[in-house]
């Protein structure tokens, strides 16, 4: 069967050329399931807008039936995000799921319901406790119900890569007959190899009636570090939609990284003659935005968006790059959003120079309140540092860009004498009300955290406390990461400041705000046969 996908009109994309690959981003749904990650409504709206501006074709906004907060997030994104198809997740066997997805998506200019059910023997027996024939019935009823609410319907075979080929063909055929227009075969547990994934898609396209009337999609997890390789192999096999996340975030080891897939297709066009609608110059900006929102830094050696991705320390490499960048760079830094700026910032720099610097660094569209707060912190930092580096500005702007809906840090005073308990006076704002608390502790950070617990009582356990320097030098800002755990829920917070204790408190406050969001989340009711 030909890989040509022009033989039918897709409800959202019309007639597609054979080389066009749809980018389906699930950062807001699957990505947010990463341990410690959590986004509030304002943060999700910012990310959705950024993804749409990046050129993402489909944004999976959430799982509406899971909680009131998830429903609201999908509904608000459907109202406000333009350009991309907005997608909501539902289970094939859940009538409430599909109804909730349809209702949440109602305001979207283009919408998709994505329903799924497990198809592997292991999942059907132990997770669903269902017979194969029951699963087939639910695939039919679920896709038919979704198709009554929208013309753009996607169906996924959860644990598809471990599903028996004959049964997988039957499931895909049932989904197509019931109205699905996109068929997704996930490697849910990251078990498959590239050879496996290419073979699965080739097999389905050859064996399943109606396969030439749908788009096949790949959703690969990274448990063996093969998610991107598996995705590229899936495209070779005939998939024309890739499901991915910014920075590769997601459950366990994460998902296939959007930026890596897109740049692999662009850089190795000789091997993969396919195109996407992604504006690659915006990749770094969106990556940094997500890192800010989630408080989860990108590892330095991360492909495409890690700070070492275009760094060269070896003398031989440096010499080669100076003579011709192509000797050691297979893509230009500018093609993914990196810039080289010679503008040095210091205490004499004004607001206009600061705004220009933010634009160069990819921070545009900040409201006046946050811009003013960031500029005030910049001036305070510049008074204490001779040179303010780009990384310093990124750290403080990221800190101000984080949403602190209920709890905000006001200030603190500290008394610490070697060999004696430290004392802290802390000021917080909780729901707009000023609160002061005093506490002692075994060191200044312990005292500050004890004061936080007095000011805002809670039982969350400190699961991680990490401090690093933003730049070199003894006057460098500290960047602190705090992870809190409560009833099995994990949240990460991050803060930066020239004062290490203040940095720690900012991180703790950020984590508390995320915990309040996560407390409202619930798990959907289990499916029953």
Coordinates of C-alpha atoms in Angstrom, one line a residue:
X1 CA 0.0 0.0 0.0
X2 CA 1.3 3.4 -0.9
X3 CA 2.3 5.9 1.8
X4 CA 0.4 8.6 -0.1
X5 CA -2.0 10.3 2.2
X6 CA -3.6 12.5 -0.4
X7 CA -6.4 10.1 -1.3
X8 CA -8.8 11.5 1.3
X9 CA -9.8 14.8 2.9
X10 CA -8.7 14.9 6.5
X11 CA -11.4 16.8 8.5
X12 CA -8.9 19.2 10.0
X13 CA -6.0 19.3 7.4
X14 CA -7.7 18.6 4.1
X15 CA -5.6 16.9 1.4
X16 CA -2.1 16.2 2.7
X17 CA 1.0 15.8 0.6
X18 CA 2.9 12.6 1.2
X19 CA 5.8 14.4 2.8
X20 CA 3.8 16.3 5.4
X21 CA 4.1 15.2 9.0
X22 CA 1.6 16.4 11.6
X23 CA 3.1 17.4 14.9
X24 CA 0.8 16.5 17.8
X25 CA 2.1 18.0 21.1
X26 CA 1.0 16.4 24.4
X27 CA 3.2 18.5 26.7
X28 CA 0.0 19.7 28.5
X29 CA -1.4 16.2 29.0
X30 CA 1.1 13.4 28.9
X31 CA 4.0 15.7 29.7
X32 CA 2.4 17.0 32.8
X33 CA 2.3 13.5 34.2
X34 CA 6.1 13.8 34.9
X35 CA 6.9 13.3 38.5
X36 CA 7.0 16.7 40.2
X37 CA 5.4 18.6 37.3
X38 CA 2.3 20.6 37.6
X39 CA 0.8 23.6 35.8
X40 CA -2.0 25.9 36.8
X41 CA -4.5 27.3 34.4
X42 CA -2.6 30.5 33.6
X43 CA 0.6 28.5 32.9
X44 CA -1.3 26.1 30.6
X45 CA -2.8 28.9 28.6
X46 CA 0.7 30.5 28.2
X47 CA 2.1 27.2 27.0
X48 CA -0.8 26.5 24.6
X49 CA -0.4 29.9 23.0
X50 CA 3.4 29.4 22.7
X51 CA 2.9 25.9 21.1
X52 CA 0.4 27.4 18.6
X53 CA 2.8 30.1 17.7
X54 CA 5.5 27.5 17.3
X55 CA 3.5 25.9 14.6
X56 CA 2.2 22.8 16.4
X57 CA -0.6 21.2 14.5
X58 CA -2.5 19.5 17.3
X59 CA -2.3 20.5 21.0
X60 CA -3.5 17.8 23.4
X61 CA -4.8 20.0 26.2
X62 CA -5.8 17.5 28.8
X63 CA -8.1 14.8 30.1
X64 CA -11.4 16.6 30.9
X65 CA -13.1 13.8 32.9
X66 CA -10.1 13.5 35.3
X67 CA -11.0 16.5 37.4
X68 CA -12.8 19.9 37.4
X69 CA -9.5 21.6 36.9
X70 CA -8.6 19.5 33.9
X71 CA -12.0 20.2 32.3
X72 CA -11.6 23.9 32.9
X73 CA -8.0 23.9 31.4
X74 CA -9.2 22.2 28.2
X75 CA -12.2 24.5 28.0
X76 CA -10.2 27.7 28.4
X77 CA -7.5 26.6 25.9
X78 CA -10.3 25.7 23.5
X79 CA -11.7 29.3 23.9
X80 CA -8.5 31.2 23.6
X81 CA -5.9 29.2 21.6
X82 CA -6.2 29.8 17.8
X83 CA -4.5 28.2 14.9
X84 CA -3.9 24.6 16.2
X85 CA -6.4 21.8 16.6
X86 CA -7.3 21.4 20.3
X87 CA -7.5 17.8 21.4
X88 CA -9.0 16.2 24.6
X89 CA -8.3 12.7 25.8
X90 CA -11.0 10.2 26.7
X91 CA -11.3 6.4 27.3
X92 CA -13.0 4.4 24.6
X93 CA -15.2 2.7 27.1
X94 CA -16.1 5.8 29.1
X95 CA -19.3 7.5 28.0
X96 CA -18.7 10.2 30.6
X97 CA -15.2 10.6 29.3
X98 CA -16.3 11.3 25.7
X99 CA -19.2 13.5 26.7
X100 CA -16.8 15.6 29.0
X101 CA -14.3 15.9 26.1
X102 CA -16.9 17.1 23.7
X103 CA -18.3 19.6 26.1
X104 CA -14.8 21.0 27.1
X105 CA -13.9 21.3 23.4
X106 CA -17.1 23.0 22.3
X107 CA -15.6 26.5 22.0
X108 CA -12.6 25.4 19.8
X109 CA -12.4 26.6 16.2
X110 CA -10.9 23.2 15.4
X111 CA -11.3 20.2 17.8
X112 CA -10.4 16.5 18.1
X113 CA -11.5 13.8 20.6
X114 CA -8.7 11.3 21.3
X115 CA -10.0 8.1 22.7
X116 CA -8.0 5.1 23.8
X117 CA -8.2 1.6 25.3
X118 CA -5.6 -1.1 26.0
X119 CA -5.1 -3.8 23.5
X120 CA -2.2 -5.9 24.7
X121 CA -2.9 -9.3 26.3
X122 CA -1.1 -8.1 29.5
X123 CA -3.2 -4.9 29.8
X124 CA -6.5 -6.6 28.9
X125 CA -6.1 -9.3 31.4
X126 CA -4.7 -7.4 34.4
X127 CA -5.5 -3.7 33.9
X128 CA -8.9 -3.9 32.1
X129 CA -10.0 -7.4 33.2
X130 CA -11.8 -7.6 29.9
X131 CA -12.0 -10.2 27.1
X132 CA -10.8 -9.2 23.6
X133 CA -14.3 -9.1 22.2
X134 CA -15.4 -6.7 24.9
X135 CA -12.5 -4.4 24.0
X136 CA -13.5 -4.5 20.3
X137 CA -17.1 -3.5 21.3
X138 CA -15.8 -0.6 23.3
X139 CA -13.6 0.6 20.4
X140 CA -16.6 0.6 18.1
X141 CA -18.9 2.4 20.6
X142 CA -16.3 4.9 21.8
X143 CA -15.3 6.0 18.3
X144 CA -18.9 6.2 17.2
X145 CA -19.8 8.4 20.2
X146 CA -16.8 10.7 19.6
X147 CA -17.6 11.0 15.9
X148 CA -21.1 12.2 16.8
X149 CA -19.4 15.2 18.5
X150 CA -16.6 16.0 16.0
X151 CA -15.4 14.9 12.6
X152 CA -11.8 14.7 13.8
X153 CA -11.5 11.6 15.9
X154 CA -8.3 9.8 17.0
X155 CA -8.1 6.3 18.5
X156 CA -5.1 4.9 20.3
X157 CA -4.2 1.3 21.1
X158 CA -2.6 1.6 24.5
X159 CA 0.4 -0.7 24.7
X160 CA 0.0 -1.1 21.0
X161 CA 3.6 -2.2 20.4
X162 CA 3.0 -5.3 22.6
X163 CA -0.3 -6.2 21.1
X164 CA -0.7 -9.4 19.0
X165 CA -0.6 -8.4 15.3
X166 CA -3.8 -10.1 14.3
X167 CA -5.7 -8.5 17.1
X168 CA -4.2 -5.1 16.5
X169 CA -5.4 -5.3 12.9
X170 CA -8.9 -6.1 14.1
X171 CA -8.9 -3.2 16.6
X172 CA -7.7 -0.7 14.0
X173 CA -10.3 -1.9 11.5
X174 CA -13.0 -1.5 14.1
X175 CA -11.9 2.0 14.9
X176 CA -11.8 3.1 11.3
X177 CA -15.2 1.6 10.6
X178 CA -16.6 3.5 13.6
X179 CA -15.3 6.8 12.3
X180 CA -11.7 7.3 13.6
X181 CA -9.7 9.5 11.2
X182 CA -6.3 9.1 13.0
X183 CA -5.0 5.8 14.3
X184 CA -2.2 6.0 17.0
X185 CA -0.1 3.0 17.9
X186 CA 1.8 3.9 21.1
X187 CA 4.9 2.3 22.5
X188 CA 3.4 3.0 25.9
X189 CA 6.1 1.4 28.0
X190 CA 9.1 2.2 25.8
X191 CA 9.8 -1.4 25.0
X192 CA 10.0 -1.3 21.2
X193 CA 13.0 -0.9 18.8
X194 CA 13.0 1.1 15.6
X195 CA 12.7 -2.1 13.6
X196 CA 9.6 -3.1 15.6
X197 CA 7.8 0.3 15.0
X198 CA 8.5 0.4 11.3
X199 CA 7.3 -3.1 10.9
X200 CA 4.0 -2.4 12.9
X201 CA 3.0 0.5 10.7
X202 CA 4.0 -1.2 7.5
X203 CA 1.9 -4.2 8.5
X204 CA -1.2 -2.2 9.4
X205 CA -1.1 -0.2 6.2
X206 CA -0.9 -3.4 4.2
X207 CA -3.4 -5.5 6.0
X208 CA -6.2 -3.3 7.4
X209 CA -9.1 -2.3 5.1
X210 CA -9.5 1.4 5.0
X211 CA -6.0 2.1 6.1
X212 CA -5.5 4.5 3.2
X213 CA -8.3 6.7 4.5
X214 CA -6.7 7.6 7.9
X215 CA -3.5 9.2 9.3
X216 CA -1.3 6.8 11.3
X217 CA 0.3 8.3 14.3
X218 CA 3.3 7.3 16.5
X219 CA 3.6 8.0 20.3
X220 CA 6.8 6.6 21.7
X221 CA 8.1 6.6 25.3
X222 CA 11.8 6.8 26.1
X223 CA 12.4 4.1 28.7
X224 CA 15.2 2.6 26.6
X225 CA 16.3 6.0 25.2
X226 CA 14.8 5.1 21.8
X227 CA 11.7 7.4 21.6
X228 CA 13.0 9.7 18.9
X229 CA 14.6 6.8 16.9
X230 CA 11.3 4.9 17.1
X231 CA 9.4 7.9 15.9
X232 CA 11.6 8.4 12.9
X233 CA 11.3 4.6 12.1
X234 CA 7.5 5.0 12.5
X235 CA 7.5 7.7 9.8
X236 CA 9.5 5.3 7.5
X237 CA 6.7 2.8 8.1
X238 CA 4.0 5.2 7.0
X239 CA 3.1 7.2 10.1
X240 CA 2.3 10.8 9.2
X241 CA 1.6 12.1 12.7
X242 CA 4.2 12.3 15.5
X243 CA 3.1 12.6 19.2
X244 CA 5.8 14.3 21.3
X245 CA 6.5 16.8 24.1
X246 CA 8.7 19.8 24.5
X247 CA 12.0 18.8 26.2
X248 CA 10.8 15.2 26.0
X249 CA 9.0 15.5 29.3
X250 CA 6.5 12.8 30.4
X251 CA 5.9 9.8 32.6
X252 CA 9.0 7.8 33.7
X253 CA 11.8 8.5 31.2
X254 CA 9.6 10.8 29.2
X255 CA 8.3 11.0 25.6
X256 CA 9.9 11.6 22.2
X257 CA 11.2 15.2 22.3
X258 CA 9.5 17.5 19.8
X259 CA 12.7 19.6 19.1
X260 CA 14.7 16.5 18.4
X261 CA 12.2 15.0 16.0
X262 CA 11.7 18.2 14.1
X263 CA 15.4 19.0 13.8
X264 CA 16.2 15.4 12.7
X265 CA 13.7 15.7 9.9
X266 CA 15.2 19.1 8.9
X267 CA 18.8 18.3 9.2
X268 CA 18.7 14.8 7.7
X269 CA 16.3 15.6 4.9
X270 CA 18.3 13.2 2.7
X271 CA 17.2 10.3 4.9
X272 CA 13.8 11.6 5.9
X273 CA 12.3 13.7 3.1
X274 CA 9.5 15.1 5.2
X275 CA 8.3 18.5 6.4
X276 CA 6.5 19.9 9.4
X277 CA 4.9 23.3 10.1
X278 CA 7.2 24.1 13.1
X279 CA 9.0 27.4 13.1
X280 CA 12.3 26.0 14.4
X281 CA 13.7 29.4 15.5
X282 CA 11.2 29.3 18.3
X283 CA 12.3 26.0 19.8
X284 CA 14.6 27.3 22.4
X285 CA 12.2 29.9 23.6
X286 CA 9.4 27.4 24.1
X287 CA 11.9 25.0 25.8
X288 CA 12.9 27.7 28.3
X289 CA 9.3 28.6 28.9
X290 CA 8.4 25.1 29.8
X291 CA 11.5 24.7 32.1
X292 CA 10.4 27.9 33.9
X293 CA 6.9 26.7 34.4
X294 CA 7.8 23.2 35.5
X295 CA 10.9 24.2 37.5
X296 CA 12.7 21.4 35.8
X297 CA 15.9 22.5 34.1
X298 CA 17.0 21.1 30.8
X299 CA 20.2 19.0 31.2
X300 CA 23.2 20.8 29.8
X301 CA 24.0 18.1 27.2
X302 CA 20.4 17.9 26.0
X303 CA 20.3 17.8 22.2
X304 CA 19.1 21.1 20.4
X305 CA 18.2 23.1 23.5
X306 CA 20.8 22.2 26.2
X307 CA 23.2 24.9 27.0
X308 CA 26.1 22.7 25.8
X309 CA 24.4 21.8 22.5
X310 CA 26.6 24.3 20.6
X311 CA 29.4 24.7 23.0
X312 CA 33.0 23.7 22.0
X313 CA 35.8 23.3 24.6
X314 CA 38.3 21.1 22.8
X315 CA 41.0 23.3 21.1
X316 CA 40.7 21.2 18.0
X317 CA 37.0 21.7 17.8
X318 CA 37.2 25.4 18.5
X319 CA 39.8 25.9 15.8
X320 CA 37.6 24.0 13.3
X321 CA 34.5 26.0 14.2
X322 CA 36.3 29.3 13.8
X323 CA 37.5 28.3 10.3
X324 CA 34.2 26.8 9.3
X325 CA 31.3 26.2 11.7
X326 CA 30.1 23.2 9.6
X327 CA 33.2 21.2 10.7
X328 CA 31.6 20.5 14.1
X329 CA 28.1 22.0 13.8
X330 CA 25.5 20.1 11.8
X331 CA 22.9 22.9 12.2
X332 CA 23.3 26.6 13.1
X333 CA 22.5 27.7 16.6
X334 CA 20.3 30.4 15.2
X335 CA 18.1 27.8 13.4
X336 CA 16.7 26.7 16.8
X337 CA 16.7 30.1 18.5
X338 CA 20.1 30.5 20.0
X339 CA 21.5 34.0 19.6
X340 CA 24.9 35.6 20.1
X341 CA 24.7 39.0 21.9
X342 CA 27.6 41.3 22.9
X343 CA 25.4 43.7 24.9
X344 CA 26.8 43.7 28.5
X345 CA 24.4 44.6 31.3
X346 CA 25.3 46.4 34.5
X347 CA 24.1 48.8 37.1
X348 CA 24.0 51.7 34.6
X349 CA 21.8 49.9 32.1
X350 CA 18.3 51.4 31.7
X351 CA 14.8 50.0 31.2
X352 CA 15.1 50.2 27.4
X353 CA 18.3 48.2 27.3
X354 CA 16.8 45.7 29.7
X355 CA 13.7 45.3 27.5
X356 CA 16.0 44.9 24.4
X357 CA 18.0 42.3 26.2
X358 CA 14.8 40.4 27.1
X359 CA 13.8 40.4 23.4
X360 CA 17.1 39.0 22.4
X361 CA 16.8 36.3 25.0
X362 CA 13.4 35.3 23.7
X363 CA 11.2 37.0 26.4
X364 CA 8.5 39.0 24.6
X365 CA 5.0 39.9 25.7
X366 CA 5.7 40.2 29.4
X367 CA 3.0 42.4 31.0
X368 CA 4.1 45.7 32.6
X369 CA 3.8 44.5 36.2
X370 CA 6.1 41.5 35.7
X371 CA 8.5 43.6 33.6
X372 CA 8.8 46.2 36.3
X373 CA 9.3 43.6 39.0
X374 CA 12.0 41.9 36.9
X375 CA 13.7 45.2 36.2
X376 CA 13.7 46.1 39.9
X377 CA 15.3 42.8 40.7
X378 CA 17.8 43.3 37.9
X379 CA 18.8 46.7 39.3
X380 CA 19.2 45.3 42.8
X381 CA 21.3 42.4 41.4
X382 CA 23.4 44.9 39.3
X383 CA 24.2 46.8 42.4
X384 CA 25.8 43.7 43.9
X385 CA 27.4 42.3 40.8
X386 CA 29.9 43.9 38.5
X387 CA 28.6 42.2 35.4
X388 CA 25.2 40.7 35.0
X389 CA 25.3 37.8 32.6
X390 CA 22.6 36.6 30.3
X391 CA 22.0 33.5 32.5
X392 CA 21.5 35.9 35.5
X393 CA 18.8 37.7 33.6
X394 CA 17.2 34.5 32.5
X395 CA 17.1 33.2 36.1
X396 CA 15.5 36.3 37.6
X397 CA 13.0 36.8 34.7
X398 CA 12.0 33.2 34.9
X399 CA 11.5 33.6 38.7
X400 CA 9.2 36.6 38.1
X401 CA 7.4 34.8 35.3
X402 CA 6.2 32.0 37.5
X403 CA 2.7 32.2 38.7
X404 CA 2.3 32.5 42.4
X405 CA -1.5 32.6 42.7
X406 CA -2.0 32.2 46.4
X407 CA 1.3 32.4 48.2
X408 CA 3.9 35.1 47.6
X409 CA 7.3 35.8 49.2
X410 CA 7.5 39.2 50.9
X411 CA 10.9 39.3 52.6
X412 CA 13.0 37.9 55.5
X413 CA 15.5 38.9 58.0
X414 CA 18.1 36.4 59.3
X415 CA 20.3 36.0 62.3
X416 CA 22.9 33.2 62.1
X417 CA 25.9 32.7 64.4
X418 CA 28.2 29.7 64.1
X419 CA 27.4 27.0 66.7
X420 CA 24.0 28.5 67.5
X421 CA 20.5 28.0 66.1
X422 CA 19.6 30.4 63.3
X423 CA 16.7 32.7 63.6
X424 CA 14.4 33.9 60.7
X425 CA 11.6 36.5 60.5
X426 CA 9.6 35.8 57.4
X427 CA 6.9 37.8 55.5
X428 CA 4.5 36.1 53.2
X429 CA 1.3 37.1 51.4
X430 CA -1.4 34.3 51.5
X431 CA -4.5 35.0 49.4
X432 CA -3.6 38.7 49.6
X433 CA -3.2 38.8 53.4
X434 CA 0.1 39.6 54.9
X435 CA 1.5 37.0 57.4
X436 CA 4.6 37.1 59.5
X437 CA 6.3 34.2 61.2
X438 CA 9.4 33.7 63.3
X439 CA 11.3 30.4 63.7
X440 CA 14.6 28.9 64.6
X441 CA 16.4 26.0 63.0
X442 CA 19.6 24.1 62.5
X443 CA 21.0 26.6 60.0
X444 CA 19.4 29.5 58.1
X445 CA 17.6 27.4 55.5
X446 CA 16.1 25.1 58.1
X447 CA 15.0 28.1 60.1
X448 CA 13.4 29.7 57.0
X449 CA 11.5 26.5 56.1
X450 CA 10.3 26.2 59.7
X451 CA 9.0 29.8 59.4
X452 CA 7.2 28.9 56.2
X453 CA 5.5 26.0 57.8
X454 CA 4.3 28.4 60.6
X455 CA 3.1 31.0 58.1
X456 CA 1.3 28.4 55.9
X457 CA 0.7 25.2 57.9
X458 CA 1.1 22.0 55.8
X459 CA 2.2 18.4 56.1
X460 CA 4.2 18.1 52.8
X461 CA 7.6 16.4 53.1
X462 CA 10.7 18.0 51.7
X463 CA 11.8 15.3 49.2
X464 CA 14.6 17.2 47.5
X465 CA 16.7 20.3 48.2
X466 CA 19.3 21.3 45.6
X467 CA 21.3 24.5 45.2
X468 CA 23.4 25.5 42.2
X469 CA 25.1 28.6 40.9
X470 CA 23.6 30.4 37.9
X471 CA 27.0 31.7 36.8
X472 CA 30.6 31.5 37.9
X473 CA 32.1 33.7 40.7
X474 CA 31.5 34.1 44.4
X475 CA 28.8 36.8 43.7
X476 CA 26.8 34.4 41.5
X477 CA 23.1 34.0 42.0
X478 CA 21.9 30.8 43.6
X479 CA 19.3 28.7 41.9
X480 CA 17.5 26.4 44.3
X481 CA 15.2 23.5 43.5
X482 CA 12.7 22.2 46.1
X483 CA 10.6 19.0 45.7
X484 CA 7.7 18.5 48.1
X485 CA 5.7 15.2 48.5
X486 CA 2.2 14.9 49.9
X487 CA 0.1 11.8 49.8
X488 CA 2.1 10.4 46.8
X489 CA 1.9 13.7 44.9
X490 CA 5.2 15.3 43.9
X491 CA 5.8 18.9 43.0
X492 CA 9.0 20.8 42.1
X493 CA 9.6 24.5 42.8
X494 CA 12.5 26.7 41.8
X495 CA 13.8 30.1 42.8
X496 CA 16.8 32.3 42.2
X497 CA 18.4 35.1 44.1
X498 CA 21.9 36.4 45.0
X499 CA 21.0 35.4 48.6
X500 CA 21.0 31.6 48.9
X501 CA 18.4 31.6 51.7
X502 CA 16.0 33.9 49.7
X503 CA 16.5 31.6 46.7
X504 CA 15.5 28.6 48.8
X505 CA 12.4 30.3 50.2
X506 CA 11.3 31.4 46.7
X507 CA 11.7 27.8 45.5
X508 CA 9.7 26.4 48.5
X509 CA 6.9 29.0 47.9
X510 CA 6.8 28.1 44.2
X511 CA 6.5 24.4 45.1
X512 CA 3.7 25.1 47.6
X513 CA 1.7 27.0 45.0
X514 CA 2.0 24.0 42.7
X515 CA 1.0 21.6 45.5
X516 CA -2.2 23.6 45.9
X517 CA -3.0 23.1 42.2
X518 CA -2.2 19.4 42.4
X519 CA -4.4 18.8 45.5
X520 CA -7.5 19.6 43.4
X521 CA -6.7 16.8 40.9
X522 CA -8.5 13.5 41.1
X523 CA -8.3 10.2 39.2
X524 CA -11.2 9.2 36.9
X525 CA -13.3 6.3 37.9
X526 CA -12.1 2.9 36.7
X527 CA -13.7 1.4 33.6
X528 CA -15.8 -1.7 34.1
X529 CA -16.8 -4.3 31.6

